Amino acid sequence: MEIIIQSTPEDAAKVAALFIKQLIERKPNAVLGLATGSTPLGLYTELARMHREDGLDFSGVTTFNLDEYIGISSEHPASYHRFMQESFFSHVNVPTKNIHIPDGNTSNIPRFCERYEEQIRQAGGIDVQVLGIGHDGHIGFNEPTSSLASRTRIKTLTEETIVANQRFFTLGESVPHHVITMGVGTIMESQNCLMLAFGAGKAQAVASMAEGPITAMCPASILQMHRKTLLITDLPASSLLTKSAYYQHVYAHKPNWQRF
Ligand code: GLP
């Protein structure tokens, strides 16, 4: 795992956006795995700026989102369909037919999930999967004790995640308890993982993920076994890493040919 510590979330978002820009320039038909939550917002803003000002072209890009709530309409303000539309898709030129987000209103969840996996395979697999991390170490909606080999499927949210995500719902409205999420095994098959984590509240999850034991109690920790994961944090989120001086040294002394 490569760990890049930046002073601010804005700086971190720029590094992440540059990685994706260079991928798209190298491979115009790149397949992006996308995430929701507040963490990737700066990345989406920067990619939209690159599209507007630098002509970064998403017309050949295909996207697959990690997850969606079950049982709320795709028009609901807290749905991940709506979130993606507002924070990213309406600002760039990914063709609508290339956008894939789990359907939380499907009448046959197992069949939908199998088909989602098949669509990822047919697209040639995911080139880079953007990830945030939950306070309990979840990725996508793969809560602690999720199988580290799991595929796209239904999951039940933990109380902690329901409370954390209540802020996206109006007062008195309850957060759905069930979701469809890509599995940990699905995520592990992507060529690159780009995990972002910001703020002191994520410091424990970041330390467990990067330096703790590999365990289903912290699903993100399996990324220690991933062939190419880039973890980009701000300073507060890196505060519990025991080897942060080493990671900073590595980044500062990267050979030029390895820089992006
Ligand atoms: C949700 C999403 C995750 C995200 C996590 C953290 O549970 N399903 O993909 O990483 O929230 O959210 P935030 O970035 O808002 O802290």
mmCIF file with all atom_site columns, N, CA and C in Angstrom, residues 175-237:
data_model
loop_
_atom_site.group_PDB
_atom_site.id
_atom_site.type_symbol
_atom_site.label_atom_id
_atom_site.label_alt_id
_atom_site.label_comp_id
_atom_site.label_asym_id
_atom_site.label_entity_id
_atom_site.label_seq_id
_atom_site.pdbx_PDB_ins_code
_atom_site.Cartn_x
_atom_site.Cartn_y
_atom_site.Cartn_z
_atom_site.occupancy
_atom_site.B_iso_or_equiv
_atom_site.pdbx_formal_charge
_atom_site.auth_seq_id
_atom_site.auth_comp_id
_atom_site.auth_asym_id
_atom_site.auth_atom_id
_atom_site.pdbx_PDB_model_num
ATOM 1   N N  . VAL A 1 175 ? -33.121 6.021  8.197   1.00 0.00 ? 175 VAL A N  1
ATOM 2   C CA . VAL A 1 175 ? -32.152 5.543  7.211   1.00 0.00 ? 175 VAL A CA 1
ATOM 3   C C  . VAL A 1 175 ? -32.521 4.089  6.886   1.00 0.00 ? 175 VAL A C  1
ATOM 4   N N  . PRO A 1 176 ? -32.574 3.706  5.593   1.00 0.00 ? 176 PRO A N  1
ATOM 5   C CA . PRO A 1 176 ? -32.869 2.303  5.289   1.00 0.00 ? 176 PRO A CA 1
ATOM 6   C C  . PRO A 1 176 ? -31.871 1.379  6.000   1.00 0.00 ? 176 PRO A C  1
ATOM 7   N N  . HIS A 1 177 ? -32.339 0.214  6.406   1.00 0.00 ? 177 HIS A N  1
ATOM 8   C CA . HIS A 1 177 ? -31.447 -0.721 7.098   1.00 0.00 ? 177 HIS A CA 1
ATOM 9   C C  . HIS A 1 177 ? -30.721 -1.645 6.116   1.00 0.00 ? 177 HIS A C  1
ATOM 10  N N  . HIS A 1 178 ? -31.256 -1.723 4.889   1.00 0.00 ? 178 HIS A N  1
ATOM 11  C CA . HIS A 1 178 ? -30.660 -2.636 3.913   1.00 0.00 ? 178 HIS A CA 1
ATOM 12  C C  . HIS A 1 178 ? -30.097 -1.885 2.708   1.00 0.00 ? 178 HIS A C  1
ATOM 13  N N  . VAL A 1 179 ? -29.057 -2.463 2.148   1.00 0.00 ? 179 VAL A N  1
ATOM 14  C CA . VAL A 1 179 ? -28.369 -1.834 1.016   1.00 0.00 ? 179 VAL A CA 1
ATOM 15  C C  . VAL A 1 179 ? -27.916 -2.925 0.051   1.00 0.00 ? 179 VAL A C  1
ATOM 16  N N  . ILE A 1 180 ? -27.584 -2.505 -1.175  1.00 0.00 ? 180 ILE A N  1
ATOM 17  C CA . ILE A 1 180 ? -26.846 -3.387 -2.087  1.00 0.00 ? 180 ILE A CA 1
ATOM 18  C C  . ILE A 1 180 ? -25.441 -2.815 -2.157  1.00 0.00 ? 180 ILE A C  1
ATOM 19  N N  . THR A 1 181 ? -24.448 -3.660 -1.992  1.00 0.00 ? 181 THR A N  1
ATOM 20  C CA . THR A 1 181 ? -23.065 -3.176 -2.082  1.00 0.00 ? 181 THR A CA 1
ATOM 21  C C  . THR A 1 181 ? -22.190 -4.152 -2.867  1.00 0.00 ? 181 THR A C  1
ATOM 22  N N  . MET A 1 182 ? -21.243 -3.597 -3.610  1.00 0.00 ? 182 MET A N  1
ATOM 23  C CA . MET A 1 182 ? -20.191 -4.450 -4.183  1.00 0.00 ? 182 MET A CA 1
ATOM 24  C C  . MET A 1 182 ? -19.558 -5.188 -3.006  1.00 0.00 ? 182 MET A C  1
ATOM 25  N N  . GLY A 1 183 ? -19.089 -6.380 -3.241  1.00 0.00 ? 183 GLY A N  1
ATOM 26  C CA . GLY A 1 183 ? -18.445 -7.124 -2.164  1.00 0.00 ? 183 GLY A CA 1
ATOM 27  C C  . GLY A 1 183 ? -16.979 -6.729 -1.988  1.00 0.00 ? 183 GLY A C  1
ATOM 28  N N  . VAL A 1 184 ? -16.402 -7.215 -0.892  1.00 0.00 ? 184 VAL A N  1
ATOM 29  C CA . VAL A 1 184 ? -14.975 -6.956 -0.663  1.00 0.00 ? 184 VAL A CA 1
ATOM 30  C C  . VAL A 1 184 ? -14.156 -7.635 -1.771  1.00 0.00 ? 184 VAL A C  1
ATOM 31  N N  . GLY A 1 185 ? -14.586 -8.838 -2.148  1.00 0.00 ? 185 GLY A N  1
ATOM 32  C CA . GLY A 1 185 ? -13.894 -9.571 -3.216  1.00 0.00 ? 185 GLY A CA 1
ATOM 33  C C  . GLY A 1 185 ? -13.995 -8.840 -4.548  1.00 0.00 ? 185 GLY A C  1
ATOM 34  N N  . THR A 1 186 ? -15.152 -8.209 -4.788  1.00 0.00 ? 186 THR A N  1
ATOM 35  C CA . THR A 1 186 ? -15.341 -7.428 -6.028  1.00 0.00 ? 186 THR A CA 1
ATOM 36  C C  . THR A 1 186 ? -14.345 -6.260 -6.034  1.00 0.00 ? 186 THR A C  1
ATOM 37  N N  . ILE A 1 187 ? -14.288 -5.568 -4.919  1.00 0.00 ? 187 ILE A N  1
ATOM 38  C CA . ILE A 1 187 ? -13.391 -4.398 -4.801  1.00 0.00 ? 187 ILE A CA 1
ATOM 39  C C  . ILE A 1 187 ? -11.930 -4.831 -4.989  1.00 0.00 ? 187 ILE A C  1
ATOM 40  N N  . MET A 1 188 ? -11.593 -5.986 -4.419  1.00 0.00 ? 188 MET A N  1
ATOM 41  C CA . MET A 1 188 ? -10.204 -6.473 -4.494  1.00 0.00 ? 188 MET A CA 1
ATOM 42  C C  . MET A 1 188 ? -9.756  -6.797 -5.920  1.00 0.00 ? 188 MET A C  1
ATOM 43  N N  . GLU A 1 189 ? -10.728 -6.986 -6.824  1.00 0.00 ? 189 GLU A N  1
ATOM 44  C CA . GLU A 1 189 ? -10.362 -7.304 -8.203  1.00 0.00 ? 189 GLU A CA 1
ATOM 45  C C  . GLU A 1 189 ? -10.035 -6.082 -9.045  1.00 0.00 ? 189 GLU A C  1
ATOM 46  N N  . SER A 1 190 ? -10.296 -4.884 -8.511  1.00 0.00 ? 190 SER A N  1
ATOM 47  C CA . SER A 1 190 ? -9.997  -3.710 -9.330  1.00 0.00 ? 190 SER A CA 1
ATOM 48  C C  . SER A 1 190 ? -8.473  -3.549 -9.442  1.00 0.00 ? 190 SER A C  1
ATOM 49  N N  . GLN A 1 191 ? -8.038  -3.000 -10.573 1.00 0.00 ? 191 GLN A N  1
ATOM 50  C CA . GLN A 1 191 ? -6.593  -2.875 -10.819 1.00 0.00 ? 191 GLN A CA 1
ATOM 51  C C  . GLN A 1 191 ? -5.919  -1.974 -9.793  1.00 0.00 ? 191 GLN A C  1
ATOM 52  N N  . ASN A 1 192 ? -6.604  -0.864 -9.465  1.00 0.00 ? 192 ASN A N  1
ATOM 53  C CA . ASN A 1 192 ? -6.077  0.098  -8.482  1.00 0.00 ? 192 ASN A CA 1
ATOM 54  C C  . ASN A 1 192 ? -7.188  0.435  -7.505  1.00 0.00 ? 192 ASN A C  1
ATOM 55  N N  . CYS A 1 193 ? -6.830  0.679  -6.257  1.00 0.00 ? 193 CYS A N  1
ATOM 56  C CA . CYS A 1 193 ? -7.789  1.237  -5.300  1.00 0.00 ? 193 CYS A CA 1
ATOM 57  C C  . CYS A 1 193 ? -7.248  2.590  -4.857  1.00 0.00 ? 193 CYS A C  1
ATOM 58  N N  . LEU A 1 194 ? -8.135  3.551  -4.790  1.00 0.00 ? 194 LEU A N  1
ATOM 59  C CA . LEU A 1 194 ? -7.752  4.908  -4.410  1.00 0.00 ? 194 LEU A CA 1
ATOM 60  C C  . LEU A 1 194 ? -8.595  5.251  -3.195  1.00 0.00 ? 194 LEU A C  1
ATOM 61  N N  . MET A 1 195 ? -8.024  5.059  -2.014  1.00 0.00 ? 195 MET A N  1
ATOM 62  C CA . MET A 1 195 ? -8.802  5.337  -0.815  1.00 0.00 ? 195 MET A CA 1
ATOM 63  C C  . MET A 1 195 ? -8.470  6.722  -0.280  1.00 0.00 ? 195 MET A C  1
ATOM 64  N N  . LEU A 1 196 ? -9.519  7.467  0.051   1.00 0.00 ? 196 LEU A N  1
ATOM 65  C CA . LEU A 1 196 ? -9.350  8.796  0.626   1.00 0.00 ? 196 LEU A CA 1
ATOM 66  C C  . LEU A 1 196 ? -9.886  8.772  2.053   1.00 0.00 ? 196 LEU A C  1
ATOM 67  N N  . ALA A 1 197 ? -9.216  9.469  2.957   1.00 0.00 ? 197 ALA A N  1
ATOM 68  C CA . ALA A 1 197 ? -9.708  9.532  4.342   1.00 0.00 ? 197 ALA A CA 1
ATOM 69  C C  . ALA A 1 197 ? -9.290  10.869 4.940   1.00 0.00 ? 197 ALA A C  1
ATOM 70  N N  . PHE A 1 198 ? -10.254 11.583 5.472   1.00 0.00 ? 198 PHE A N  1
ATOM 71  C CA . PHE A 1 198 ? -9.991  12.928 5.997   1.00 0.00 ? 198 PHE A CA 1
ATOM 72  C C  . PHE A 1 198 ? -10.552 13.100 7.406   1.00 0.00 ? 198 PHE A C  1
ATOM 73  N N  . GLY A 1 199 ? -9.811  13.856 8.222   1.00 0.00 ? 199 GLY A N  1
ATOM 74  C CA . GLY A 1 199 ? -10.304 14.256 9.534   1.00 0.00 ? 199 GLY A CA 1
ATOM 75  C C  . GLY A 1 199 ? -9.898  13.284 10.639  1.00 0.00 ? 199 GLY A C  1
ATOM 76  N N  . ALA A 1 200 ? -9.776  13.827 11.849  1.00 0.00 ? 200 ALA A N  1
ATOM 77  C CA . ALA A 1 200 ? -9.332  13.038 13.000  1.00 0.00 ? 200 ALA A CA 1
ATOM 78  C C  . ALA A 1 200 ? -10.284 11.879 13.283  1.00 0.00 ? 200 ALA A C  1
ATOM 79  N N  . GLY A 1 201 ? -11.552 12.048 12.942  1.00 0.00 ? 201 GLY A N  1
ATOM 80  C CA . GLY A 1 201 ? -12.534 10.992 13.185  1.00 0.00 ? 201 GLY A CA 1
ATOM 81  C C  . GLY A 1 201 ? -12.231 9.712  12.425  1.00 0.00 ? 201 GLY A C  1
ATOM 82  N N  . LYS A 1 202 ? -11.434 9.805  11.364  1.00 0.00 ? 202 LYS A N  1
ATOM 83  C CA . LYS A 1 202 ? -11.105 8.621  10.571  1.00 0.00 ? 202 LYS A CA 1
ATOM 84  C C  . LYS A 1 202 ? -9.737  8.031  10.952  1.00 0.00 ? 202 LYS A C  1
ATOM 85  N N  . ALA A 1 203 ? -9.029  8.679  11.909  1.00 0.00 ? 203 ALA A N  1
ATOM 86  C CA . ALA A 1 203 ? -7.648  8.273  12.204  1.00 0.00 ? 203 ALA A CA 1
ATOM 87  C C  . ALA A 1 203 ? -7.554  6.816  12.667  1.00 0.00 ? 203 ALA A C  1
ATOM 88  N N  . GLN A 1 204 ? -8.472  6.396  13.529  1.00 0.00 ? 204 GLN A N  1
ATOM 89  C CA . GLN A 1 204 ? -8.417  5.023  14.046  1.00 0.00 ? 204 GLN A CA 1
ATOM 90  C C  . GLN A 1 204 ? -8.664  4.008  12.925  1.00 0.00 ? 204 GLN A C  1
ATOM 91  N N  . ALA A 1 205 ? -9.669  4.310  12.095  1.00 0.00 ? 205 ALA A N  1
ATOM 92  C CA . ALA A 1 205 ? -9.990  3.391  10.988  1.00 0.00 ? 205 ALA A CA 1
ATOM 93  C C  . ALA A 1 205 ? -8.798  3.302  10.021  1.00 0.00 ? 205 ALA A C  1
ATOM 94  N N  . VAL A 1 206 ? -8.163  4.441  9.765   1.00 0.00 ? 206 VAL A N  1
ATOM 95  C CA . VAL A 1 206 ? -7.017  4.467  8.842   1.00 0.00 ? 206 VAL A CA 1
ATOM 96  C C  . VAL A 1 206 ? -5.858  3.643  9.412   1.00 0.00 ? 206 VAL A C  1
ATOM 97  N N  . ALA A 1 207 ? -5.586  3.812  10.703  1.00 0.00 ? 207 ALA A N  1
ATOM 98  C CA . ALA A 1 207 ? -4.477  3.071  11.326  1.00 0.00 ? 207 ALA A CA 1
ATOM 99  C C  . ALA A 1 207 ? -4.774  1.576  11.323  1.00 0.00 ? 207 ALA A C  1
ATOM 100 N N  . SER A 1 208 ? -6.028  1.203  11.625  1.00 0.00 ? 208 SER A N  1
ATOM 101 C CA . SER A 1 208 ? -6.373  -0.235 11.632  1.00 0.00 ? 208 SER A CA 1
ATOM 102 C C  . SER A 1 208 ? -6.258  -0.807 10.229  1.00 0.00 ? 208 SER A C  1
ATOM 103 N N  . MET A 1 209 ? -6.707  -0.027 9.253   1.00 0.00 ? 209 MET A N  1
ATOM 104 C CA . MET A 1 209 ? -6.687  -0.515 7.882   1.00 0.00 ? 209 MET A CA 1
ATOM 105 C C  . MET A 1 209 ? -5.254  -0.719 7.370   1.00 0.00 ? 209 MET A C  1
ATOM 106 N N  . ALA A 1 210 ? -4.396  0.266  7.634   1.00 0.00 ? 210 ALA A N  1
ATOM 107 C CA . ALA A 1 210 ? -3.062  0.231  7.023   1.00 0.00 ? 210 ALA A CA 1
ATOM 108 C C  . ALA A 1 210 ? -2.029  -0.526 7.863   1.00 0.00 ? 210 ALA A C  1
ATOM 109 N N  . GLU A 1 211 ? -2.177  -0.456 9.192   1.00 0.00 ? 211 GLU A N  1
ATOM 110 C CA . GLU A 1 211 ? -1.118  -1.015 10.039  1.00 0.00 ? 211 GLU A CA 1
ATOM 111 C C  . GLU A 1 211 ? -1.609  -2.110 10.977  1.00 0.00 ? 211 GLU A C  1
ATOM 112 N N  . GLY A 1 212 ? -2.918  -2.305 11.015  1.00 0.00 ? 212 GLY A N  1
ATOM 113 C CA . GLY A 1 212 ? -3.455  -3.326 11.915  1.00 0.00 ? 212 GLY A CA 1
ATOM 114 C C  . GLY A 1 212 ? -3.453  -4.689 11.262  1.00 0.00 ? 212 GLY A C  1
ATOM 115 N N  . PRO A 1 213 ? -3.935  -5.683 11.999  1.00 0.00 ? 213 PRO A N  1
ATOM 116 C CA . PRO A 1 213 ? -4.021  -7.024 11.401  1.00 0.00 ? 213 PRO A CA 1
ATOM 117 C C  . PRO A 1 213 ? -5.097  -7.080 10.321  1.00 0.00 ? 213 PRO A C  1
ATOM 118 N N  . ILE A 1 214 ? -4.950  -7.981 9.375   1.00 0.00 ? 214 ILE A N  1
ATOM 119 C CA . ILE A 1 214 ? -5.997  -8.181 8.368   1.00 0.00 ? 214 ILE A CA 1
ATOM 120 C C  . ILE A 1 214 ? -7.112  -8.969 9.039   1.00 0.00 ? 214 ILE A C  1
ATOM 121 N N  . THR A 1 215 ? -8.273  -8.342 9.100   1.00 0.00 ? 215 THR A N  1
ATOM 122 C CA . THR A 1 215 ? -9.382  -8.990 9.781   1.00 0.00 ? 215 THR A CA 1
ATOM 123 C C  . THR A 1 215 ? -10.708 -8.505 9.222   1.00 0.00 ? 215 THR A C  1
ATOM 124 N N  . ALA A 1 216 ? -11.693 -9.404 9.192   1.00 0.00 ? 216 ALA A N  1
ATOM 125 C CA . ALA A 1 216 ? -13.034 -9.022 8.738   1.00 0.00 ? 216 ALA A CA 1
ATOM 126 C C  . ALA A 1 216 ? -13.672 -8.017 9.699   1.00 0.00 ? 216 ALA A C  1
ATOM 127 N N  . MET A 1 217 ? -13.089 -7.827 10.885  1.00 0.00 ? 217 MET A N  1
ATOM 128 C CA . MET A 1 217 ? -13.604 -6.800 11.798  1.00 0.00 ? 217 MET A CA 1
ATOM 129 C C  . MET A 1 217 ? -13.288 -5.402 11.272  1.00 0.00 ? 217 MET A C  1
ATOM 130 N N  . CYS A 1 218 ? -12.307 -5.308 10.391  1.00 0.00 ? 218 CYS A N  1
ATOM 131 C CA . CYS A 1 218 ? -11.997 -4.048 9.697   1.00 0.00 ? 218 CYS A CA 1
ATOM 132 C C  . CYS A 1 218 ? -11.862 -4.410 8.219   1.00 0.00 ? 218 CYS A C  1
ATOM 133 N N  . PRO A 1 219 ? -13.002 -4.469 7.483   1.00 0.00 ? 219 PRO A N  1
ATOM 134 C CA . PRO A 1 219 ? -12.938 -4.960 6.101   1.00 0.00 ? 219 PRO A CA 1
ATOM 135 C C  . PRO A 1 219 ? -11.892 -4.251 5.237   1.00 0.00 ? 219 PRO A C  1
ATOM 136 N N  . ALA A 1 220 ? -11.648 -2.961 5.493   1.00 0.00 ? 220 ALA A N  1
ATOM 137 C CA . ALA A 1 220 ? -10.669 -2.229 4.675   1.00 0.00 ? 220 ALA A CA 1
ATOM 138 C C  . ALA A 1 220 ? -9.262  -2.789 4.833   1.00 0.00 ? 220 ALA A C  1
ATOM 139 N N  . SER A 1 221 ? -9.003  -3.511 5.927   1.00 0.00 ? 221 SER A N  1
ATOM 140 C CA . SER A 1 221 ? -7.643  -4.022 6.167   1.00 0.00 ? 221 SER A CA 1
ATOM 141 C C  . SER A 1 221 ? -7.215  -5.027 5.105   1.00 0.00 ? 221 SER A C  1
ATOM 142 N N  . ILE A 1 222 ? -8.179  -5.626 4.385   1.00 0.00 ? 222 ILE A N  1
ATOM 143 C CA . ILE A 1 222 ? -7.823  -6.585 3.331   1.00 0.00 ? 222 ILE A CA 1
ATOM 144 C C  . ILE A 1 222 ? -7.075  -5.886 2.194   1.00 0.00 ? 222 ILE A C  1
ATOM 145 N N  . LEU A 1 223 ? -7.186  -4.544 2.153   1.00 0.00 ? 223 LEU A N  1
ATOM 146 C CA . LEU A 1 223 ? -6.470  -3.812 1.097   1.00 0.00 ? 223 LEU A CA 1
ATOM 147 C C  . LEU A 1 223 ? -4.953  -3.952 1.257   1.00 0.00 ? 223 LEU A C  1
ATOM 148 N N  . GLN A 1 224 ? -4.504  -4.419 2.426   1.00 0.00 ? 224 GLN A N  1
ATOM 149 C CA . GLN A 1 224 ? -3.073  -4.724 2.584   1.00 0.00 ? 224 GLN A CA 1
ATOM 150 C C  . GLN A 1 224 ? -2.651  -5.832 1.620   1.00 0.00 ? 224 GLN A C  1
ATOM 151 N N  . MET A 1 225 ? -3.633  -6.612 1.158   1.00 0.00 ? 225 MET A N  1
ATOM 152 C CA . MET A 1 225 ? -3.347  -7.707 0.225   1.00 0.00 ? 225 MET A CA 1
ATOM 153 C C  . MET A 1 225 ? -3.612  -7.287 -1.228  1.00 0.00 ? 225 MET A C  1
ATOM 154 N N  . HIS A 1 226 ? -4.027  -6.035 -1.435  1.00 0.00 ? 226 HIS A N  1
ATOM 155 C CA . HIS A 1 226 ? -4.366  -5.594 -2.794  1.00 0.00 ? 226 HIS A CA 1
ATOM 156 C C  . HIS A 1 226 ? -3.092  -5.208 -3.542  1.00 0.00 ? 226 HIS A C  1
ATOM 157 N N  . ARG A 1 227 ? -3.083  -5.486 -4.859  1.00 0.00 ? 227 ARG A N  1
ATOM 158 C CA . ARG A 1 227 ? -1.836  -5.266 -5.616  1.00 0.00 ? 227 ARG A CA 1
ATOM 159 C C  . ARG A 1 227 ? -1.430  -3.805 -5.703  1.00 0.00 ? 227 ARG A C  1
ATOM 160 N N  . LYS A 1 228 ? -2.411  -2.873 -5.751  1.00 0.00 ? 228 LYS A N  1
ATOM 161 C CA . LYS A 1 228 ? -2.017  -1.456 -5.876  1.00 0.00 ? 228 LYS A CA 1
ATOM 162 C C  . LYS A 1 228 ? -3.065  -0.546 -5.236  1.00 0.00 ? 228 LYS A C  1
ATOM 163 N N  . THR A 1 229 ? -2.907  -0.338 -3.964  1.00 0.00 ? 229 THR A N  1
ATOM 164 C CA . THR A 1 229 ? -3.797  0.584  -3.258  1.00 0.00 ? 229 THR A CA 1
ATOM 165 C C  . THR A 1 229 ? -3.024  1.833  -2.888  1.00 0.00 ? 229 THR A C  1
ATOM 166 N N  . LEU A 1 230 ? -3.653  2.963  -3.188  1.00 0.00 ? 230 LEU A N  1
ATOM 167 C CA . LEU A 1 230 ? -3.106  4.268  -2.839  1.00 0.00 ? 230 LEU A CA 1
ATOM 168 C C  . LEU A 1 230 ? -4.012  4.817  -1.748  1.00 0.00 ? 230 LEU A C  1
ATOM 169 N N  . LEU A 1 231 ? -3.468  5.069  -0.586  1.00 0.00 ? 231 LEU A N  1
ATOM 170 C CA . LEU A 1 231 ? -4.246  5.660  0.502   1.00 0.00 ? 231 LEU A CA 1
ATOM 171 C C  . LEU A 1 231 ? -3.819  7.116  0.620   1.00 0.00 ? 231 LEU A C  1
ATOM 172 N N  . ILE A 1 232 ? -4.744  8.035  0.405   1.00 0.00 ? 232 ILE A N  1
ATOM 173 C CA . ILE A 1 232 ? -4.394  9.457  0.470   1.00 0.00 ? 232 ILE A CA 1
ATOM 174 C C  . ILE A 1 232 ? -5.172  10.072 1.631   1.00 0.00 ? 232 ILE A C  1
ATOM 175 N N  . THR A 1 233 ? -4.454  10.612 2.601   1.00 0.00 ? 233 THR A N  1
ATOM 176 C CA . THR A 1 233 ? -5.111  11.180 3.787   1.00 0.00 ? 233 THR A CA 1
ATOM 177 C C  . THR A 1 233 ? -4.701  12.641 3.965   1.00 0.00 ? 233 THR A C  1
ATOM 178 N N  . ASP A 1 234 ? -5.455  13.333 4.815   1.00 0.00 ? 234 ASP A N  1
ATOM 179 C CA . ASP A 1 234 ? -4.964  14.626 5.293   1.00 0.00 ? 234 ASP A CA 1
ATOM 180 C C  . ASP A 1 234 ? -4.200  14.359 6.593   1.00 0.00 ? 234 ASP A C  1
ATOM 181 N N  . LEU A 1 235 ? -3.612  15.405 7.189   1.00 0.00 ? 235 LEU A N  1
ATOM 182 C CA . LEU A 1 235 ? -2.786  15.186 8.379   1.00 0.00 ? 235 LEU A CA 1
ATOM 183 C C  . LEU A 1 235 ? -3.569  14.589 9.551   1.00 0.00 ? 235 LEU A C  1
ATOM 184 N N  . PRO A 1 236 ? -4.769  15.150 9.892   1.00 0.00 ? 236 PRO A N  1
ATOM 185 C CA . PRO A 1 236 ? -5.484  14.579 11.045  1.00 0.00 ? 236 PRO A CA 1
ATOM 186 C C  . PRO A 1 236 ? -5.828  13.091 10.875  1.00 0.00 ? 236 PRO A C  1
ATOM 187 N N  . ALA A 1 237 ? -6.190  12.680 9.667   1.00 0.00 ? 237 ALA A N  1
ATOM 188 C CA . ALA A 1 237 ? -6.557  11.267 9.466   1.00 0.00 ? 237 ALA A CA 1
ATOM 189 C C  . ALA A 1 237 ? -5.342  10.353 9.562   1.00 0.00 ? 237 ALA A C  1
#
